[in-house]
XYZ file of C-alpha atoms in Angstrom:
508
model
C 91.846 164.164 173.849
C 95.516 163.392 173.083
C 96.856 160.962 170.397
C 96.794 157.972 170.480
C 99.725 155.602 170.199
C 100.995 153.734 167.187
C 100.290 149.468 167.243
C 101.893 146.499 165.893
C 99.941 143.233 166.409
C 101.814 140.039 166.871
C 99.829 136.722 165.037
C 100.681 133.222 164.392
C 99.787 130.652 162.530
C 99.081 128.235 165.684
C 99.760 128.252 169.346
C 103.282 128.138 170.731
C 105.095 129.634 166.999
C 106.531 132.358 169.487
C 104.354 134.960 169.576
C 104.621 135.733 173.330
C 108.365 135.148 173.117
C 108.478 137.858 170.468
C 106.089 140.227 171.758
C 108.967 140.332 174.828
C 111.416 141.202 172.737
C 110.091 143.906 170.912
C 109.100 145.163 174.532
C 112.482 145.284 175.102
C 113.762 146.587 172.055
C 111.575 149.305 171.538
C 111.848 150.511 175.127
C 115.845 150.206 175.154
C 115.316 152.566 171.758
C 113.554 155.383 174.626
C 109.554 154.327 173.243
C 107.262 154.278 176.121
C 105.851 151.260 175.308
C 103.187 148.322 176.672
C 102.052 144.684 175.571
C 98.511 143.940 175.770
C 96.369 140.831 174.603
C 92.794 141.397 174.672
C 91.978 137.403 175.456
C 94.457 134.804 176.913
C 93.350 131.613 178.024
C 96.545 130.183 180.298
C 96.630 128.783 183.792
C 99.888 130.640 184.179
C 98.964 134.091 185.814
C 100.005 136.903 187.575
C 98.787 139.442 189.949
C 99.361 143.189 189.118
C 100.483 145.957 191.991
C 96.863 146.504 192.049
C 95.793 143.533 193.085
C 93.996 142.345 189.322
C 95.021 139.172 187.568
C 96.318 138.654 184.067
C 98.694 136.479 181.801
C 101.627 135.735 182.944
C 103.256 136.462 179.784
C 101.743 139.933 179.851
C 103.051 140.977 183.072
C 106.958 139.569 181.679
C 106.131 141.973 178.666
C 105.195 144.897 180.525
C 108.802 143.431 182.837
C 110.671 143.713 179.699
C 109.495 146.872 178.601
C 110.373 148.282 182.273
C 106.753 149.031 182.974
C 104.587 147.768 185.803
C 101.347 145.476 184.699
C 98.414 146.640 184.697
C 94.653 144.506 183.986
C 94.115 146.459 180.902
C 97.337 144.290 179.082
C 95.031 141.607 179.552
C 91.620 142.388 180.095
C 90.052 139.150 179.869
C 91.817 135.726 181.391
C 90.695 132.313 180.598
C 92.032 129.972 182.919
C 90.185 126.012 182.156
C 88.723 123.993 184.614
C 87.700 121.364 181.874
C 87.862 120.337 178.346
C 85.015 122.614 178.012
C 84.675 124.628 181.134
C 86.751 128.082 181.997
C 86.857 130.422 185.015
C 86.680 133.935 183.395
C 88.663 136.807 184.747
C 87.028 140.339 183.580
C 89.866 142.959 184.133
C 91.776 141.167 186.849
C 88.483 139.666 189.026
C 87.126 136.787 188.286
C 83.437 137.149 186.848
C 81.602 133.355 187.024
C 82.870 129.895 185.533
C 81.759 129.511 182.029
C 81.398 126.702 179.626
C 82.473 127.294 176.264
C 79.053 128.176 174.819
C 78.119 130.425 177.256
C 80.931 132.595 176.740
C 80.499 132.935 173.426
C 76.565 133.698 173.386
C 78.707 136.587 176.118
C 81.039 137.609 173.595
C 79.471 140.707 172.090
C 79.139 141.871 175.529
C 82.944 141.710 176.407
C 83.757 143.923 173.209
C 83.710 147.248 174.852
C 85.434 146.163 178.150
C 88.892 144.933 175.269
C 88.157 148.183 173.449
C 88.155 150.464 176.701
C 91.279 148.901 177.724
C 93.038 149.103 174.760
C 92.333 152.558 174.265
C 93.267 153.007 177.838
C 96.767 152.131 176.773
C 97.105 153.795 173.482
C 96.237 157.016 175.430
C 99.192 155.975 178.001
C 101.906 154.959 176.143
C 103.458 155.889 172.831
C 103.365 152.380 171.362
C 101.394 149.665 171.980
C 102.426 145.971 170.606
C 99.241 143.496 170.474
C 99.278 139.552 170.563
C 97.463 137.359 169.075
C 96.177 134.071 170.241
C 95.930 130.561 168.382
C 95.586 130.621 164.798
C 93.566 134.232 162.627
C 92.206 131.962 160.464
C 90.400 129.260 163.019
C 87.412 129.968 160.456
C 84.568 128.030 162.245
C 85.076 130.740 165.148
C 86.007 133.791 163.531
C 82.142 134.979 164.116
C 83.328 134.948 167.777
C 86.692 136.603 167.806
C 88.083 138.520 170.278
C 91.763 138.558 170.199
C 93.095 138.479 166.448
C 91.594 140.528 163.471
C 88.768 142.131 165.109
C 91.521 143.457 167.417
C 93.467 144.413 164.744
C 90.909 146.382 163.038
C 89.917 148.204 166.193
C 93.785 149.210 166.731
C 94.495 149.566 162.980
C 97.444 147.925 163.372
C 99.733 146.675 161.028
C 100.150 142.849 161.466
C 103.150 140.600 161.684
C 102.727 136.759 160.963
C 104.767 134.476 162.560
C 105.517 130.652 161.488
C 107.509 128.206 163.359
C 110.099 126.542 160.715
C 111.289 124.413 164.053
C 107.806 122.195 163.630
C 108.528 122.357 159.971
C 105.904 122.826 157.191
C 106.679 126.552 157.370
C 105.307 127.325 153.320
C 101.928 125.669 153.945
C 101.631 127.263 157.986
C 102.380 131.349 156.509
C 100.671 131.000 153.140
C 97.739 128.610 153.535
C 96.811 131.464 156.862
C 97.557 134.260 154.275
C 95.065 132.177 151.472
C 92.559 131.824 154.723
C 92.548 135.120 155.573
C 89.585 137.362 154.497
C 90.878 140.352 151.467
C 90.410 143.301 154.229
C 92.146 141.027 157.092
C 95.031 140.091 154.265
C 95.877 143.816 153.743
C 96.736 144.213 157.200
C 99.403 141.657 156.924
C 102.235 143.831 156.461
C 105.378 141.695 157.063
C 106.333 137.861 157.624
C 108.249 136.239 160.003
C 110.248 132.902 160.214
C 110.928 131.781 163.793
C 113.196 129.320 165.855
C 115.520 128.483 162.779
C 118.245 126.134 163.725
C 121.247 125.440 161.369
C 122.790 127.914 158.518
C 120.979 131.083 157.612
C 122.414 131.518 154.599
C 121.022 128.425 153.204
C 117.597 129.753 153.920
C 118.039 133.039 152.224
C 116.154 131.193 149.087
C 113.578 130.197 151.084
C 112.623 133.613 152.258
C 112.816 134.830 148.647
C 110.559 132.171 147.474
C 108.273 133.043 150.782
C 108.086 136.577 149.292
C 107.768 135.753 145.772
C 104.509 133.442 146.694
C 103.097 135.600 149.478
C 103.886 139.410 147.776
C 105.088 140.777 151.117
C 108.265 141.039 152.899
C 110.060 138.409 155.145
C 110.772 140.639 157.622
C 113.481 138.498 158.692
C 114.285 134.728 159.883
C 114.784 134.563 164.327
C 117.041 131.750 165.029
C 116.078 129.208 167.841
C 117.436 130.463 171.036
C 118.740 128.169 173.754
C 117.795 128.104 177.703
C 116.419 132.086 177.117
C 114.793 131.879 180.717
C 111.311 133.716 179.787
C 108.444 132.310 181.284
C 106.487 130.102 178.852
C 102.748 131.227 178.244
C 100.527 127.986 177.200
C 100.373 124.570 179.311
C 100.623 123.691 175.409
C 104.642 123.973 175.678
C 104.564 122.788 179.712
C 102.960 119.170 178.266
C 105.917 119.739 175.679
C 108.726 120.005 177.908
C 109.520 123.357 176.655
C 108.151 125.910 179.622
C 110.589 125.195 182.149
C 114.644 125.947 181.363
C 116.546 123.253 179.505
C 118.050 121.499 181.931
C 122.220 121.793 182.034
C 123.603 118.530 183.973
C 126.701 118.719 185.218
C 128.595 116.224 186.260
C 127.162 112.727 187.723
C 123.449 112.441 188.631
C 124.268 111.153 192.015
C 126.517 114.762 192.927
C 122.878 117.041 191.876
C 120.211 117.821 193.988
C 117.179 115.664 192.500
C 113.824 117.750 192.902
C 110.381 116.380 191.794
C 107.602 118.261 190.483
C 104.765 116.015 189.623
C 103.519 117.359 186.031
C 100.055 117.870 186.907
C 96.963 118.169 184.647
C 95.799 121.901 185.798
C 99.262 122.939 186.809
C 99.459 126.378 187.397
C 102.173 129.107 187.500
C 104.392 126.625 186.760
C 107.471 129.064 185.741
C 107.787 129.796 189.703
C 110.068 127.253 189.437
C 112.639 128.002 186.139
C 114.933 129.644 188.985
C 115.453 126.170 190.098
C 115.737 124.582 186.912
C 118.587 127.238 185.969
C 120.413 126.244 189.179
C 123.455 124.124 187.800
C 123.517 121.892 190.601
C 120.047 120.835 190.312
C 118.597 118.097 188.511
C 114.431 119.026 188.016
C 112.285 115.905 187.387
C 108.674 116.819 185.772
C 106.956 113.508 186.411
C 103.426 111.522 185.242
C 103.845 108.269 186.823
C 105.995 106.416 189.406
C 108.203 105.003 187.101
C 109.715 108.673 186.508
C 110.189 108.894 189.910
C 113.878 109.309 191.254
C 114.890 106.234 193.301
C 115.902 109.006 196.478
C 114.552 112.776 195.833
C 115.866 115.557 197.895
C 112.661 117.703 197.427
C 109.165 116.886 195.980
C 106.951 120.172 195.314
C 104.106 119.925 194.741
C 102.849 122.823 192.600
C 99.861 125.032 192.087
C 96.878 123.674 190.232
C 93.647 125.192 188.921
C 91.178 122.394 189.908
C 92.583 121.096 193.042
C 89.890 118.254 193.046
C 90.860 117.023 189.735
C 94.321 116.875 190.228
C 94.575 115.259 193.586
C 92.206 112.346 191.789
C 94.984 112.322 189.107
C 97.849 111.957 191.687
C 95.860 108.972 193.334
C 94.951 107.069 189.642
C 98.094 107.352 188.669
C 99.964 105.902 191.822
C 102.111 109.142 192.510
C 99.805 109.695 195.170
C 100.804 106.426 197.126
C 104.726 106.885 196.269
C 104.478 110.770 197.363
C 103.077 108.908 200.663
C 105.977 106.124 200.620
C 109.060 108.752 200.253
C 107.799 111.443 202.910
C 106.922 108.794 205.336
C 110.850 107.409 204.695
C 111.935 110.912 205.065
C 112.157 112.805 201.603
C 111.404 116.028 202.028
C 107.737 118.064 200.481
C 106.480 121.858 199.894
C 103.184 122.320 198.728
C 102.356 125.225 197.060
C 98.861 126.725 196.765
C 97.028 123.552 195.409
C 99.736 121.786 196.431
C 99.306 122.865 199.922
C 95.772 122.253 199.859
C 96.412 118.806 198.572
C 99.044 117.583 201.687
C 96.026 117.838 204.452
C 93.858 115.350 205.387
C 90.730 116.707 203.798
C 89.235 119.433 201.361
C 85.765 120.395 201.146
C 83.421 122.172 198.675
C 80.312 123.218 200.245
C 79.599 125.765 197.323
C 80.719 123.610 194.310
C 83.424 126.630 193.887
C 85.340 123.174 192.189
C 82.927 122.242 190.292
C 81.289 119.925 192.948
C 78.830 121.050 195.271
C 79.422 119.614 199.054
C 82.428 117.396 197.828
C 84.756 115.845 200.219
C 87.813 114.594 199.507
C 90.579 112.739 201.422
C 94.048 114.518 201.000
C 97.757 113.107 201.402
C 97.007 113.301 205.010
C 100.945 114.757 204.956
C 100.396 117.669 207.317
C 97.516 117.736 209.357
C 95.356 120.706 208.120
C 92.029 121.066 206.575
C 91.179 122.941 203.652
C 87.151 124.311 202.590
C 86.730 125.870 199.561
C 85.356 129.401 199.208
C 82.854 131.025 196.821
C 84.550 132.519 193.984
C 83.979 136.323 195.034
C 85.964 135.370 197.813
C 88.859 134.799 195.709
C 92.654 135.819 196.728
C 94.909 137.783 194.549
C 97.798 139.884 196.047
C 100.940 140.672 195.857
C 102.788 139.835 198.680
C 105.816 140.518 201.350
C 106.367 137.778 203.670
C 108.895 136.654 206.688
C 109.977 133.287 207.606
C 108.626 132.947 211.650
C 111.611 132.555 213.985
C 109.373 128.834 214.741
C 109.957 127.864 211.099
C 113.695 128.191 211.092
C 114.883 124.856 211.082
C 114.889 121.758 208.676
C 114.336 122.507 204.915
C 114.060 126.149 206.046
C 117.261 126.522 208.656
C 119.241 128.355 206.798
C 116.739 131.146 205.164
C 118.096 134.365 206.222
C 115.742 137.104 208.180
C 114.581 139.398 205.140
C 111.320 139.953 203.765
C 110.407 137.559 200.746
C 108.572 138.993 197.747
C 105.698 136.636 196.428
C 101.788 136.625 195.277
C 98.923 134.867 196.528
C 95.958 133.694 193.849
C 93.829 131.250 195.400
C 90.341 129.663 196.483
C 89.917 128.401 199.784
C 91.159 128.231 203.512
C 92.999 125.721 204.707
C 93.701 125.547 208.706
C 95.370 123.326 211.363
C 93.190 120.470 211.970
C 93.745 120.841 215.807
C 97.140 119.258 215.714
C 99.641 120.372 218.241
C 102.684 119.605 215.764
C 102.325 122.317 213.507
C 104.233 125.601 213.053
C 103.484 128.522 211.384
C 105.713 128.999 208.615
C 105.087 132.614 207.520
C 103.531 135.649 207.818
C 102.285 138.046 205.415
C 101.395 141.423 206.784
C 100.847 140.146 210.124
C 98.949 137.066 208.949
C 100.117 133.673 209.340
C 100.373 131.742 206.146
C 101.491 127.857 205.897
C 102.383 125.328 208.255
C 105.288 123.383 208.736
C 105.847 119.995 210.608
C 107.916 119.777 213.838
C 110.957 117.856 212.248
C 111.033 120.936 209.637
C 110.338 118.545 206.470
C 107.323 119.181 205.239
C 105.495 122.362 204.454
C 102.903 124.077 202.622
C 101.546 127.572 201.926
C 99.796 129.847 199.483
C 102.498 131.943 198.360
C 103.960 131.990 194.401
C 106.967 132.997 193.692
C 109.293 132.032 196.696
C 111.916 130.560 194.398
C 112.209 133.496 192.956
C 114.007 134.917 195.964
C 117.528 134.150 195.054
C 118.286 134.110 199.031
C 115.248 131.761 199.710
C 116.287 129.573 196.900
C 119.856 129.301 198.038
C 118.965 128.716 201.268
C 116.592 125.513 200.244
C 119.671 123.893 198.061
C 121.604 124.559 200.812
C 119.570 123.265 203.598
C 119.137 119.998 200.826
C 122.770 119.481 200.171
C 123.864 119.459 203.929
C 121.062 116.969 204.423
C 122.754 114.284 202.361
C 125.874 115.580 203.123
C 127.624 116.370 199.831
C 128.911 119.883 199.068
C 126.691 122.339 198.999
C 125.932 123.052 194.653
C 127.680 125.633 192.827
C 124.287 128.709 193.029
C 123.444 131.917 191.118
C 121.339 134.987 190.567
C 119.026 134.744 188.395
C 117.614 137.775 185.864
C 115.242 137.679 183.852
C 116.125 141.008 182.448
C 119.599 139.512 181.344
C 117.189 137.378 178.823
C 114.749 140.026 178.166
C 118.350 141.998 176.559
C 119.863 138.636 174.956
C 116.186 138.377 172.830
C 115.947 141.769 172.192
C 119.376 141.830 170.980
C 118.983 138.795 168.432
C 115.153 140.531 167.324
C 117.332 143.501 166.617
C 120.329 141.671 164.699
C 118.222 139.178 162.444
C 114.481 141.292 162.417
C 114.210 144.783 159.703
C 111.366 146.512 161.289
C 112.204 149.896 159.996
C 108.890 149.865 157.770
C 106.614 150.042 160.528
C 108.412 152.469 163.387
């Protein structure tokens, strides 16, 4: 049968206290120390996703995991995917498909039926690889659900892994967050608590050495060691929690006068998905990225509005009209800015979308769009969902405005979406790529505005470069200062500070 692999779990004492962040770095770590190694989380509720080699859906921040540990990502990292559609309402992917849209009490009355499918898959791995690092979600000690959990202790016990708690000292109240969860914590779930530690520490370390003694002294285990906060790391946030923060996409470095940077809108949408698609652009230093809510955060003259990818189309196209963006969005392409939409985003510049099947939640809703290109989008059931990865090519008929300077090489991307949308017999339109012989996304005849389906086009350092450049020539100021960017450069800079300031000698 083979042995199986050695586990540490990853838990926190809330959301966003680093856990994901952390789990990356000891990715990295452990695989630049020659472990085979792999991330896995058994539940993760995120509209940030990804889509695996194989075609299955998961975390985002498990496929930058199995990135940093130089592995490709597979469905059993993350064998079940929330992503909400409501306060109380999620779609539920089952090992990278999607399975049916749930409310809240449904799934759990479901839960004792998902517990094989997260122990199969963790097994899966442990038989794989030669260490497997497990993350937590929320809080361990949420005690009015712990009768339903799948993704903390339970997990923990099933693994037998040796626990690591992490507390955010950056929020402050770091005493009552890591011992009030220790004092929650049930005696058998307390044992497997083998190690503390103190995350996103600004200021002098030395003047918190006291602090982690008197941590130890209280708790009776270790402070493994204090992380310090990290600036502009680049690694793709996990929970909308830190996008409604302002913490998922890259701290923005302005140089020089507003007026000499490329101003690019994103409205901040409600069900925004996939949103770190875009911290390629925020790292540019000649761009200036504005996440907006309302017209009043709107640039006076944008160079570029995009509008993202969103889980409930419906709900966010209301959103853009009750808040008024919808009408300025209207205003500034009509006076010539220029507008991708991506996905949702896409779906949202037509003229109309339609749910026959309710797939949004609303059976035989219709819905007027922008009315900014002139395509049609209907909704599909959910088995006829999209997820691929993707190669695509600019057509020769797209090379001109906001695309004229996009050179002839394939584009890597994904594709996770509900719906077809199609020209709404307009002559005007051009196709604007294909994918495997496919056309995908239209783009007006002046070359302004656009839309497709595709993730991940920013990521293309040669796509990027060739929007800022097509931008800057457009208002006809020098074209901004551009660079690669690597995520694995960040993957190395964590890793290196987990190894500096982190003793984990105890448990490998």
């Amino acid at each position: 049968m083979g042995e199986l692999a050695r586990t540490i779990m990853v838990q926190g004492t809330a959301s966003t206290v680093g856990k994901s962040t952390l789990v990356t770095g000891l990715c990295r770590l452990f695989a630049r120390q020659g472990w085979r190694v792999a991330p896995f989380k058994a539940q993760n509720m995120a509209l940030n996703s990804f889509v695996t080699p194989a075609g299955g859906e998961i975390g985002r921040a498990q496929a930058v995991q199995a990135e940093a540990a130089g592995i490709e990502p597979t469905v059993e990292m993350n064998p079940i995917l929330l992503k909400p559609e409501g306060d109380s309402r999620s779609q539920v992917i089952m090992l990278g498909r999607p399975l049916s849209t749930m409310e809240a009490r449904e799934y759990y009355r479901q839960r004792t039926g998902f517990e094989a499918v997260v122990k199969q898959a963790l097994e899966s791995l442990r038989r794989a690889y030669d260490l497997v690092i497990i993350e937590g979600a929320g809080s361990p000690v949420e005690i009015n659900l712990a009768r339903y959990d799948l993704v903390n202790m339970r997990v923990a016990h099933w693994a037998d892994a040796s626990v690591l708690l992490v507390g955010d000292i950056d929020r402050g109240g770091i005493f009552a967050s890591l011992l009030g969860t220790l004092m929650l914590l049930q005696p058998d779930a307390r044992e497997r608590v083998k190690g503390l530690i103190v995350n996103k520490f600004r200021g002098d370390l030395e003047l918190w050495r006291e602090g982690e003694r008197m941590l130890e002294a209280r708790a009776g285990i270790p402070v493994l060691g204090t992380v310090p906060f990290v600036r502009d790391l680049g690694i793709a946030e996990e929970d909308s929690v830190a996008l409604e923060e302002g913490t998922a996409l890259l701290a923005q470095k302005q140089q020089g006068e507003a007026t000499r940077q490329l101003q690019l809108v994103i409205p901040r949408l409600p069900y925004m998905s996939n949103y770190d698609e875009f911290d390629a652009l925020a790292a540019e230093p000649g761009v200036r990225l504005h996440l907006v809510s309302s017209p009043e955060e709107l640039p006076e003259r944008p160079d570029l509005i995009i509008l993202p990818g969103t889980k409930n189309t419906f709900a966010d196209l209301a959103w853009l009209w009750r808040t008024g963006l919808g009408m300025q969005i209207r205003r500034l392409v009509r006076e010539g800015v220029a507008i991708l939409g991506i996905c949702g985003g896409y779906q949202m510049l037509g003229e109309h979308l339609c749910d026959p099947t309710g797939a949004e939640g609303n059976v035989g809703a219709v819905e007027a769009g922008l009315s900014l290109l002139p395509v049609e989008t209907i909704f599909a059931s959910l088995e006829e969902k999209v997820t691929s990865q993707s190669v695509a090519n600019l057509t020769r008929a797209a090379c001109r405005g906001l695309f004229a300077f996009v050179p002839e090489q394939p584009l890597r991307a994904y594709q996770i979406h509900l719906g077809r949308t199609a020209d709404a017999n307009s002559t005007s339109l051009v196709p604007l790529l294909e994918v495997n012989g496919v056309a995908d996304g239209f783009l007006s005849e002046e070359g302004w505005v656009a839309g497709c389906y595709l993730h991940g086009l920013f990521e293309n350092d040669a796509f990027r470069h060739a929007i800022l450049r097509a931008l800057g020539e457009r208002r006809a100021a020098p074209v901004p200062e551009m660079r690669p960017f690597e995520r694995m450069q960040a993957y190395d800079r964590l890793a290196d500070v987990l190894e500096k300031h982190l003793d984990l000698s105890s448990f490998i």
